[in-house]
């Protein structure tokens, strides 16, 4: 009986310790630096392949301000606000982007950076402009 209770408590603790995020990151990277705050996020890398997910929190109506630079490869950036995943922008090697878009209201906002193969020397920055 004691074993069953211990096992049940252990399983419940493991479940509670796992995140309940809608998306998960999965990537291979070299020289990868990233940060995620409540209203902004960035990632810089020498080499990156896969998916990176940032979770921002919007406190009011606004849009997403972003910039991106990539020396080689291709990436697509999506945003998800209230379970509606939409493409924010795409970027190819040699391009640099500075823009805004992606209407958001109060609540969680997911930014998803996905590569199509490997990318080299990239920088992505996101913030909520309210």
Tab-separated table of C-alpha atoms in Angstrom:
chain	number	residue	atom	x	y	z
A	1	UNK	CA	0.000	0.000	0.000
A	2	UNK	CA	2.806	2.360	0.908
A	3	UNK	CA	4.472	1.710	-2.450
A	4	UNK	CA	1.329	2.576	-4.367
A	5	UNK	CA	0.921	5.864	-2.499
A	6	UNK	CA	4.594	6.748	-3.053
A	7	UNK	CA	4.360	5.891	-6.739
A	8	UNK	CA	1.163	7.929	-7.163
A	9	UNK	CA	2.681	10.962	-5.434
A	10	UNK	CA	5.824	10.673	-7.570
A	11	UNK	CA	3.822	10.535	-10.796
A	12	UNK	CA	1.715	13.543	-9.758
A	13	UNK	CA	4.853	15.542	-8.921
A	14	UNK	CA	6.403	14.727	-12.283
A	15	UNK	CA	3.254	15.780	-14.100
A	16	UNK	CA	3.029	19.034	-12.162
A	17	UNK	CA	6.683	19.844	-12.872
A	18	UNK	CA	6.278	19.581	-16.632
A	19	UNK	CA	5.204	22.710	-18.465
A	20	UNK	CA	1.793	23.026	-20.031
A	21	UNK	CA	2.989	25.066	-22.977
A	22	UNK	CA	1.185	24.901	-26.285
A	23	UNK	CA	4.491	24.625	-28.195
A	24	UNK	CA	7.915	23.248	-27.406
A	25	UNK	CA	11.380	24.137	-28.637
A	26	UNK	CA	13.527	21.561	-30.396
A	27	UNK	CA	16.804	22.556	-32.028
A	28	UNK	CA	20.495	22.002	-32.689
A	29	UNK	CA	22.586	25.133	-32.279
A	30	UNK	CA	26.142	26.445	-32.014
A	31	UNK	CA	27.006	29.713	-30.236
A	32	UNK	CA	23.333	30.219	-29.370
A	33	UNK	CA	22.272	33.017	-27.013
A	34	UNK	CA	18.620	33.713	-26.259
A	35	UNK	CA	16.463	35.567	-23.763
A	36	UNK	CA	12.735	35.622	-23.049
A	37	UNK	CA	11.155	38.323	-20.898
A	38	UNK	CA	7.471	39.166	-20.412
A	39	UNK	CA	7.245	41.619	-23.326
A	40	UNK	CA	10.387	40.938	-25.390
A	41	UNK	CA	12.649	38.142	-26.614
A	42	UNK	CA	15.734	37.645	-28.770
A	43	UNK	CA	17.955	34.939	-30.177
A	44	UNK	CA	21.439	35.186	-31.713
A	45	UNK	CA	23.342	32.243	-33.151
A	46	UNK	CA	26.192	31.100	-35.350
A	47	UNK	CA	24.351	27.947	-36.428
A	48	UNK	CA	20.721	26.981	-35.759
A	49	UNK	CA	18.388	24.261	-37.025
A	50	UNK	CA	14.931	23.476	-35.649
A	51	UNK	CA	12.257	25.365	-33.712
A	52	UNK	CA	12.561	27.979	-30.958
A	53	UNK	CA	9.453	29.087	-29.071
A	54	UNK	CA	9.129	32.279	-27.042
A	55	UNK	CA	6.168	33.082	-24.799
A	56	UNK	CA	5.398	36.775	-24.323
A	57	UNK	CA	2.613	38.324	-22.288
A	58	UNK	CA	0.649	41.218	-23.700
A	59	UNK	CA	-0.968	43.511	-21.136
A	60	UNK	CA	-3.011	45.543	-23.635
A	61	UNK	CA	-3.876	45.927	-27.297
A	62	UNK	CA	-0.888	46.326	-29.615
A	63	UNK	CA	1.235	44.698	-32.278
A	64	UNK	CA	4.535	42.864	-32.536
A	65	UNK	CA	7.682	44.772	-33.362
A	66	UNK	CA	10.440	42.615	-34.847
A	67	UNK	CA	13.797	42.601	-36.567
A	68	UNK	CA	15.719	39.740	-38.110
A	69	UNK	CA	18.990	39.165	-39.913
A	70	UNK	CA	20.240	35.941	-41.471
A	71	UNK	CA	23.447	35.245	-43.438
A	72	UNK	CA	22.462	31.809	-44.806
A	73	UNK	CA	19.455	29.502	-44.740
A	74	UNK	CA	15.693	30.057	-44.513
A	75	UNK	CA	13.374	30.621	-41.555
A	76	UNK	CA	9.691	31.289	-41.028
A	77	UNK	CA	8.405	33.100	-37.942
A	78	UNK	CA	4.863	32.522	-36.709
A	79	UNK	CA	2.900	34.047	-33.868
A	80	UNK	CA	0.055	32.452	-31.973
A	81	UNK	CA	-2.446	34.576	-30.123
A	82	UNK	CA	-5.546	32.833	-28.736
A	83	UNK	CA	-4.730	29.569	-30.530
A	84	UNK	CA	-4.572	31.146	-33.989
A	85	UNK	CA	-1.142	30.431	-35.493
A	86	UNK	CA	-0.310	32.860	-38.288
A	87	UNK	CA	2.834	33.599	-40.262
A	88	UNK	CA	4.490	36.811	-39.112
A	89	UNK	CA	7.319	36.857	-41.694
A	90	UNK	CA	9.831	34.699	-43.514
A	91	UNK	CA	13.494	35.432	-44.090
A	92	UNK	CA	16.212	34.011	-46.353
A	93	UNK	CA	19.997	34.207	-46.210
A	94	UNK	CA	21.365	37.686	-46.902
A	95	UNK	CA	18.168	39.480	-45.833
A	96	UNK	CA	17.548	41.903	-42.994
A	97	UNK	CA	14.060	42.860	-41.771
A	98	UNK	CA	12.828	45.638	-39.442
A	99	UNK	CA	9.046	45.885	-39.188
A	100	UNK	CA	5.927	45.399	-37.084
A	101	UNK	CA	2.638	43.523	-37.413
A	102	UNK	CA	0.645	40.782	-35.778
A	103	UNK	CA	-2.201	42.322	-33.788
A	104	UNK	CA	-2.448	41.159	-30.154
A	105	UNK	CA	-4.623	41.925	-27.153
A	106	UNK	CA	-4.126	41.162	-23.476
A	107	UNK	CA	-2.922	37.588	-22.934
A	108	UNK	CA	-0.163	35.142	-23.860
A	109	UNK	CA	1.521	35.406	-27.266
A	110	UNK	CA	3.736	32.656	-28.663
A	111	UNK	CA	6.495	33.479	-31.160
A	112	UNK	CA	7.688	30.415	-33.101
A	113	UNK	CA	10.908	30.545	-35.154
A	114	UNK	CA	11.213	27.542	-37.491
A	115	UNK	CA	14.043	26.840	-39.897
A	116	UNK	CA	13.963	24.857	-43.094
A	117	UNK	CA	17.336	23.162	-42.655
A	118	UNK	CA	20.296	24.880	-41.062
A	119	UNK	CA	20.744	28.647	-40.740
A	120	UNK	CA	23.955	30.607	-40.201
A	121	UNK	CA	24.725	33.862	-38.371
A	122	UNK	CA	21.243	34.928	-37.368
A	123	UNK	CA	19.679	37.463	-35.061
A	124	UNK	CA	15.961	37.696	-34.221
A	125	UNK	CA	14.379	40.285	-31.896
A	126	UNK	CA	10.731	40.579	-30.845
A	127	UNK	CA	8.785	42.940	-28.585
A	128	UNK	CA	5.199	43.895	-27.950
A	129	UNK	CA	4.503	47.483	-29.008
A	130	UNK	CA	1.569	48.823	-26.951
